mmCIF file of C-alpha atoms in Angstrom:
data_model
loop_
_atom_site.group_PDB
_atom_site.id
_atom_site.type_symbol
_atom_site.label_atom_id
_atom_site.label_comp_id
_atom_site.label_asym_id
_atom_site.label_seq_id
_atom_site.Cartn_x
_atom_site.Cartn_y
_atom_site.Cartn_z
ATOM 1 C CA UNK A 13 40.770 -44.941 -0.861
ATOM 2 C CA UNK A 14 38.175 -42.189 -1.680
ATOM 3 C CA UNK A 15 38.614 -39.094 -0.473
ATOM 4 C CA UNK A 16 36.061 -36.791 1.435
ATOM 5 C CA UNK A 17 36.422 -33.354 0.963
ATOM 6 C CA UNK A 18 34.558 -31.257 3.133
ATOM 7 C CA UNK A 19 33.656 -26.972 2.486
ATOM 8 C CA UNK A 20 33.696 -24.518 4.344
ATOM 9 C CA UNK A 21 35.863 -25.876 7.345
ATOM 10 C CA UNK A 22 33.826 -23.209 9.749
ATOM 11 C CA UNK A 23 30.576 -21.727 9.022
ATOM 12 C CA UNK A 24 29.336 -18.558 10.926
ATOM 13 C CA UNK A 25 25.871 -18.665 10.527
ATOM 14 C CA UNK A 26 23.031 -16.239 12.405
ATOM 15 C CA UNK A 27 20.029 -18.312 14.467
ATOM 16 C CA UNK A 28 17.252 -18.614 12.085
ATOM 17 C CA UNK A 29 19.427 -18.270 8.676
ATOM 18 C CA UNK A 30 20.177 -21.288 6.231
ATOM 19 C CA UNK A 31 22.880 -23.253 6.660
ATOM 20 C CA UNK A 32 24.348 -25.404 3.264
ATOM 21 C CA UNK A 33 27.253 -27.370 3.983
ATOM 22 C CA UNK A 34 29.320 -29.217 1.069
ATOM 23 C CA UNK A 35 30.982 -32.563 0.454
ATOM 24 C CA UNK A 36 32.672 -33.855 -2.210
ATOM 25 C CA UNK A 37 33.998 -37.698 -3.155
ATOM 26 C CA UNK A 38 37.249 -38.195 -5.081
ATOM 27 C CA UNK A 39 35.241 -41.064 -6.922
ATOM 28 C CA UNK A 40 31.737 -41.341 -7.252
ATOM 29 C CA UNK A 41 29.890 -43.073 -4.568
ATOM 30 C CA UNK A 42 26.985 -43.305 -5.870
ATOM 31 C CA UNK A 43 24.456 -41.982 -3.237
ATOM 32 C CA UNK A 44 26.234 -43.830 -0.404
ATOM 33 C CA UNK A 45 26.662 -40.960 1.775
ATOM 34 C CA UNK A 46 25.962 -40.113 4.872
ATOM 35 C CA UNK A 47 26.031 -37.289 7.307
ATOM 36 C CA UNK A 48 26.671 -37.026 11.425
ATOM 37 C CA UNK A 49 26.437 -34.017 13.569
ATOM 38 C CA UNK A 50 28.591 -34.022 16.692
ATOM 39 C CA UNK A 51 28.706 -31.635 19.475
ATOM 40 C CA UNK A 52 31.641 -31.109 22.367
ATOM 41 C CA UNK A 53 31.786 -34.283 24.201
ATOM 42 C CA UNK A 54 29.480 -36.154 23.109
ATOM 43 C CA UNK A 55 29.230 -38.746 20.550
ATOM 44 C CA UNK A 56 28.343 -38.390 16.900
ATOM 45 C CA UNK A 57 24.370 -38.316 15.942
ATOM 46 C CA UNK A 58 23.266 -39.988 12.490
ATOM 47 C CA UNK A 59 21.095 -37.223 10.645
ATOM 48 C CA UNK A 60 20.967 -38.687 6.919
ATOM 49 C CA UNK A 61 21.741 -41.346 5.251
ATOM 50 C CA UNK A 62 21.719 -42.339 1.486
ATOM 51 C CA UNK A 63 22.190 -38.870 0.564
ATOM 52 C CA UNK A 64 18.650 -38.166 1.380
ATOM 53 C CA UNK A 65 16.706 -39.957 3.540
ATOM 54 C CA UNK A 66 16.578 -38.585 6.917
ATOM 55 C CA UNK A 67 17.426 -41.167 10.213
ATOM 56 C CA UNK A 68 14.602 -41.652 13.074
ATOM 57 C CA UNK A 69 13.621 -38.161 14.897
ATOM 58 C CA UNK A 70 15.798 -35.957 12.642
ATOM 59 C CA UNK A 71 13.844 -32.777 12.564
ATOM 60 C CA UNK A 72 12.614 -31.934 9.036
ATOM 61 C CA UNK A 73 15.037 -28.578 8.530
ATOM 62 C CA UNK A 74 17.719 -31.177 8.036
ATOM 63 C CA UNK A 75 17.752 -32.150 4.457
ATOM 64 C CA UNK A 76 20.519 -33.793 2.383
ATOM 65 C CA UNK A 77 20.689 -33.802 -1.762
ATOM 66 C CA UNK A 78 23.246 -34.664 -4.692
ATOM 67 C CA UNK A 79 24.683 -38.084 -5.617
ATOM 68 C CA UNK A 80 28.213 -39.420 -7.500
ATOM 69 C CA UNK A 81 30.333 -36.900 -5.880
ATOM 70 C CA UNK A 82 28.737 -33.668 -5.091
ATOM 71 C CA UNK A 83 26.152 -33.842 -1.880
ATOM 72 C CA UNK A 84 24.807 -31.202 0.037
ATOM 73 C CA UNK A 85 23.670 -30.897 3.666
ATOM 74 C CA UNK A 86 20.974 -28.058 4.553
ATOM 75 C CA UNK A 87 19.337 -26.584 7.620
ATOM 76 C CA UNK A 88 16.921 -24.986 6.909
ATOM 77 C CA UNK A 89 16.754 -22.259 10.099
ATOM 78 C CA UNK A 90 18.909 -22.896 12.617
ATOM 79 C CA UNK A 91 18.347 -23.491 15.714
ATOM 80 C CA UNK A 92 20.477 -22.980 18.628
ATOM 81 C CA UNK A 93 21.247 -26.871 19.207
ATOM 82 C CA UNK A 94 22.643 -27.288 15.551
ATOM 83 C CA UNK A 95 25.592 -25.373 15.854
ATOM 84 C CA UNK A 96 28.011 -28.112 15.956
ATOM 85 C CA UNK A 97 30.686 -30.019 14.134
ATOM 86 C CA UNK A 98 29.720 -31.875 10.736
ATOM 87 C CA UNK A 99 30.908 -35.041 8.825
ATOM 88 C CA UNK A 100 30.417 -36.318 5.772
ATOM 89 C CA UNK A 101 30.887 -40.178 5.360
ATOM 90 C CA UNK A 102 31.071 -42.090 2.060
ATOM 91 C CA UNK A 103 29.856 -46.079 2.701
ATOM 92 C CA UNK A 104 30.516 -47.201 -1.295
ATOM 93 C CA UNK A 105 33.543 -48.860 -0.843
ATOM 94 C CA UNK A 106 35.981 -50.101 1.896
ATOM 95 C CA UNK A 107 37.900 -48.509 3.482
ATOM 96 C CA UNK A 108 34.899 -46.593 4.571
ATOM 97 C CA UNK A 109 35.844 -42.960 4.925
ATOM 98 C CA UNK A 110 34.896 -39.526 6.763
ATOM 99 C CA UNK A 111 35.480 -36.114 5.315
ATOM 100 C CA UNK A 112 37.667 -33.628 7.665
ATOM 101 C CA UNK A 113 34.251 -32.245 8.810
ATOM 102 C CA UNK A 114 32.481 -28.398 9.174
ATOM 103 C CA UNK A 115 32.004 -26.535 12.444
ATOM 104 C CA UNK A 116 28.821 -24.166 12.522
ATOM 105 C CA UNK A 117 29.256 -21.442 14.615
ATOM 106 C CA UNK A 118 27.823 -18.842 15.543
ATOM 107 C CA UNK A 119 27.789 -15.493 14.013
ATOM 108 C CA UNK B 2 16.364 -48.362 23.362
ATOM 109 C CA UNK B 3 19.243 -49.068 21.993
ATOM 110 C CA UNK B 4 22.074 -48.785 24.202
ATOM 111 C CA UNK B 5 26.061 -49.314 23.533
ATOM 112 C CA UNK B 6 28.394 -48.986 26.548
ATOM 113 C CA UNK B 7 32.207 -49.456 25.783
ATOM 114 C CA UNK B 8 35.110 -50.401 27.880
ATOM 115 C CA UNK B 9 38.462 -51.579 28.293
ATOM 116 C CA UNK B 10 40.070 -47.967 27.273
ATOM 117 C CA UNK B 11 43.588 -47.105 29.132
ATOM 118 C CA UNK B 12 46.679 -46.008 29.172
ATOM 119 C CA UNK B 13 49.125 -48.218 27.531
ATOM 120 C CA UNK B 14 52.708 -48.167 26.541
ATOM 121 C CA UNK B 15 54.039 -48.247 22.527
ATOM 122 C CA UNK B 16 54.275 -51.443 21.667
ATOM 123 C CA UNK B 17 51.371 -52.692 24.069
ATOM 124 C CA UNK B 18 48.291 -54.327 23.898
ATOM 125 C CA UNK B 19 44.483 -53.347 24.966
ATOM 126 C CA UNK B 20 40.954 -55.384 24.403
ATOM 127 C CA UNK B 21 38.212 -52.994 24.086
ATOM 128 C CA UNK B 22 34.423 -54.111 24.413
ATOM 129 C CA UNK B 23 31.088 -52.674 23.979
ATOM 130 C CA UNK B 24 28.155 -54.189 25.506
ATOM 131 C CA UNK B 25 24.974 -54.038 23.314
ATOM 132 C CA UNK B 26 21.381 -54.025 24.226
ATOM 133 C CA UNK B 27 17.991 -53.026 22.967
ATOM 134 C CA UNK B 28 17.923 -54.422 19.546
ATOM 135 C CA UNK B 29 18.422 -58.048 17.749
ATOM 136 C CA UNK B 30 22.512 -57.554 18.337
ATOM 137 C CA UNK B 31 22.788 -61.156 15.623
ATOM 138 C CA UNK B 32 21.406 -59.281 13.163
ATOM 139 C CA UNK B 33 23.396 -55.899 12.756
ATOM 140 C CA UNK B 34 26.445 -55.888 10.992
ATOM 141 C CA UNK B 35 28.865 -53.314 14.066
ATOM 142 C CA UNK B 36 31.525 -50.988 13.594
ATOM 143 C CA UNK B 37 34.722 -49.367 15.780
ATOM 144 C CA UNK B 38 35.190 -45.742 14.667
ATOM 145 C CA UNK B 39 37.523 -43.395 16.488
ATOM 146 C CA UNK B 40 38.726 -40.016 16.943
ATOM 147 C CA UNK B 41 42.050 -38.263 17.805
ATOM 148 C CA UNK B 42 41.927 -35.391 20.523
ATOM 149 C CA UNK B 43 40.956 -32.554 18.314
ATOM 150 C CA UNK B 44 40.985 -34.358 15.313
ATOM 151 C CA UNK B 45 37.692 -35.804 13.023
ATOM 152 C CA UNK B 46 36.418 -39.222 12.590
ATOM 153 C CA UNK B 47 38.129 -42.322 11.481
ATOM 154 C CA UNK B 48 36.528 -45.640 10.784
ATOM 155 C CA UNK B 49 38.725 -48.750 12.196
ATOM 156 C CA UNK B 50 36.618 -51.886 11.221
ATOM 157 C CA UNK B 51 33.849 -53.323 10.786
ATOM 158 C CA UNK B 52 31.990 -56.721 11.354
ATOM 159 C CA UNK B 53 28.909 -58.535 9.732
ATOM 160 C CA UNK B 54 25.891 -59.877 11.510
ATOM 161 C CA UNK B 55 25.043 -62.529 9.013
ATOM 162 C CA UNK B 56 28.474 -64.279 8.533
ATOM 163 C CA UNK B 57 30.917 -62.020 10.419
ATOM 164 C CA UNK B 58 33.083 -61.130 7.803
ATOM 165 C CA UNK B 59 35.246 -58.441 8.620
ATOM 166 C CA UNK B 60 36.772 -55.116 7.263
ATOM 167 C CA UNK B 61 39.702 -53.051 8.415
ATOM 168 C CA UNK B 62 41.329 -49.167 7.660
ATOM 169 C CA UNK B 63 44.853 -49.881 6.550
ATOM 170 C CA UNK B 64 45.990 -48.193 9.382
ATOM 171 C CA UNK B 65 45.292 -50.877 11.641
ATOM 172 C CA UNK B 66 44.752 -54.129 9.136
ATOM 173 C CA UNK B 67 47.375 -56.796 11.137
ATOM 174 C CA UNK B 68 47.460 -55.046 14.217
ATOM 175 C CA UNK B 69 43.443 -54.916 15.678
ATOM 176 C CA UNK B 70 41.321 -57.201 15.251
ATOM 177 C CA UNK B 71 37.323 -57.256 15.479
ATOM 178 C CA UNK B 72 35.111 -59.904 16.807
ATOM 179 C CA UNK B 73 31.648 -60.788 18.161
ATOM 180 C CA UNK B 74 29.903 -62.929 20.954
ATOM 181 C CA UNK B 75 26.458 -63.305 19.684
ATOM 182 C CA UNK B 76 25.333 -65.295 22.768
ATOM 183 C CA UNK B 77 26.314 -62.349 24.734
ATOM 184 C CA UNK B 78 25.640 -59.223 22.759
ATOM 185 C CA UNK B 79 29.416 -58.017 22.457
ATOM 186 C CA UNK B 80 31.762 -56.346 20.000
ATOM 187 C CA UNK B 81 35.435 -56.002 21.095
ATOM 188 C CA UNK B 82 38.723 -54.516 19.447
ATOM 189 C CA UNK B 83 41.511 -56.464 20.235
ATOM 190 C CA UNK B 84 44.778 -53.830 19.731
ATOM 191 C CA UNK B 85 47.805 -55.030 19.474
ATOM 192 C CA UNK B 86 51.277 -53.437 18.512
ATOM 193 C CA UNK B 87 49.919 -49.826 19.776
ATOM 194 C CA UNK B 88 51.190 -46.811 18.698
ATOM 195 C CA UNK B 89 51.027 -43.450 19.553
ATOM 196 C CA UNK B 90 49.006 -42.506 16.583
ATOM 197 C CA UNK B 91 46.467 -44.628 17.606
ATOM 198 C CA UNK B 92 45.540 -42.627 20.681
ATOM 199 C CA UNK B 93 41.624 -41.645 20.187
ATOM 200 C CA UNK B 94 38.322 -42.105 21.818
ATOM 201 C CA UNK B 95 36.746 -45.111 20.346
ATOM 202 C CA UNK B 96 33.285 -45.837 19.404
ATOM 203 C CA UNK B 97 31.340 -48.821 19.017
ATOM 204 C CA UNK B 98 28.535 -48.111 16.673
ATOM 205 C CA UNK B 99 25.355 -50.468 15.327
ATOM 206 C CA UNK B 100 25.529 -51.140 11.148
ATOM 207 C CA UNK B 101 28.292 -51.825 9.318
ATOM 208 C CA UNK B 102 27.913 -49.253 6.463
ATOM 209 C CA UNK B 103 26.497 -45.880 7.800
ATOM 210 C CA UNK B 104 26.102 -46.087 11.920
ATOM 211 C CA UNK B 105 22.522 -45.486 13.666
ATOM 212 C CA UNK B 106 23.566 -45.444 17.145
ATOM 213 C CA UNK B 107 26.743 -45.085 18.827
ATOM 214 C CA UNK B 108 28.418 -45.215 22.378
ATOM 215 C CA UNK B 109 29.929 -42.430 24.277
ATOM 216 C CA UNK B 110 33.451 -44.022 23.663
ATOM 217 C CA UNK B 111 36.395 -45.471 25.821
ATOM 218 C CA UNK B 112 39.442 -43.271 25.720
ATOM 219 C CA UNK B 113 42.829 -44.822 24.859
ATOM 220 C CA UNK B 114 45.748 -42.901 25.298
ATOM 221 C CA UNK B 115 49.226 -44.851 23.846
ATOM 222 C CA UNK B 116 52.508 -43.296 25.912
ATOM 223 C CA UNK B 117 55.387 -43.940 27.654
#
């Protein structure tokens, strides 16, 4: 089973500032990652997908980069609606797996 | 729009059995591959399974391979879960979501909560 290894756990991070949120693989996988943002309550939201490549209506000050087993999530300037919890998913090889996710908080 | 709305989630003893569904609409439901993903109270995501559109093969996590079991009614746009043998561990919200790989759209979840 690979292994998703997400850094920092929590993120305190100032409205407006940059956000850069890590995951790693335990094997490579490729650039068959993915990343979801989920707030309290509600479901998970699908903001990029093969590393890179943004999903429908994700604003642009999402962006992800890195392949094998490095990747990187950014926001650019955050805005109040992105502080939230965020996963890292790996979709190279069954079982698919989730990292243990980061929370962006507030500073 | 695509819309996924998932029932069947209860309280059930150890050792019990539940059938969870989700009802799909707004897209061509044969042709997406679906996907059961769930989460513990206060815990992160966990994929359970997976299902093809084209030929319905399936996939499971080894923590509930022999015990759930995913299927499809393409005549009536539907993904269930059947659960058998539950455990307490496997008390989560549960998710239906569209694509077998990475997931595009998702439910809100039915809760199941395993207890005596």
């Amino acid at each position: 089973e690979i292994v998703m290894t997400q850094s920092p756990a929590t993120l305190s991070v100032s409205p407006g500032d940059r956000a850069t949120l890590s995951c790693r693989a335990s094997q490579s996988v490729t650039s068959n990652l993915a990343w979801y943002q989920q707030k309290p309550g509600q479901a998970p939201r699908l903001l990029i997908y093969g590393a890179s490549t943004r999903a429908t209506g994700i604003p642009a000050r999402f962006s992800g980069s890195g392949s094998e087993t490095e990747f990187t999530l950014t926001i650019s300037s955050l805005q109040s609606e992105d502080f939230a919890v965020y996963y890292c998913q790996q979709y190279n090889d069954w079982p698919l797996t989730f990292g243990g996710g980061t929370r962006v908080e507030i500073k | 729009e695509v819309q996924l709305l998932e029932s069947g989630g209860d309280l059930v003893q150890p050792g019990g059995s539940l059938r969870l569904s989700c009802a799909a609409s707004g897209f061509t439901f044969v042709s997406y591959g679906m996907t059961w993903v769930r989460q513990a109270p206060g815990k992160g995501l966990e994929w359970v399974s997976g299902i093809f559109g084209s030929d319905s093969s399936t996939f499971y996590a080894d923590s509930v391979r022999g015990r759930f079991t995913i299927s499809r009614d393409n005549s009536k746009n539907m993904l269930y879960l059947q659960m058998n043998s539950l455990r307490a561990e496997d008390t989560a919200v549960y998710y239906c979501a569209t694509r077998q790989f990475y997931f595009d759209d998702w439910g809100q979840g039915t809760r199941v909560t395993v207890s005596s």
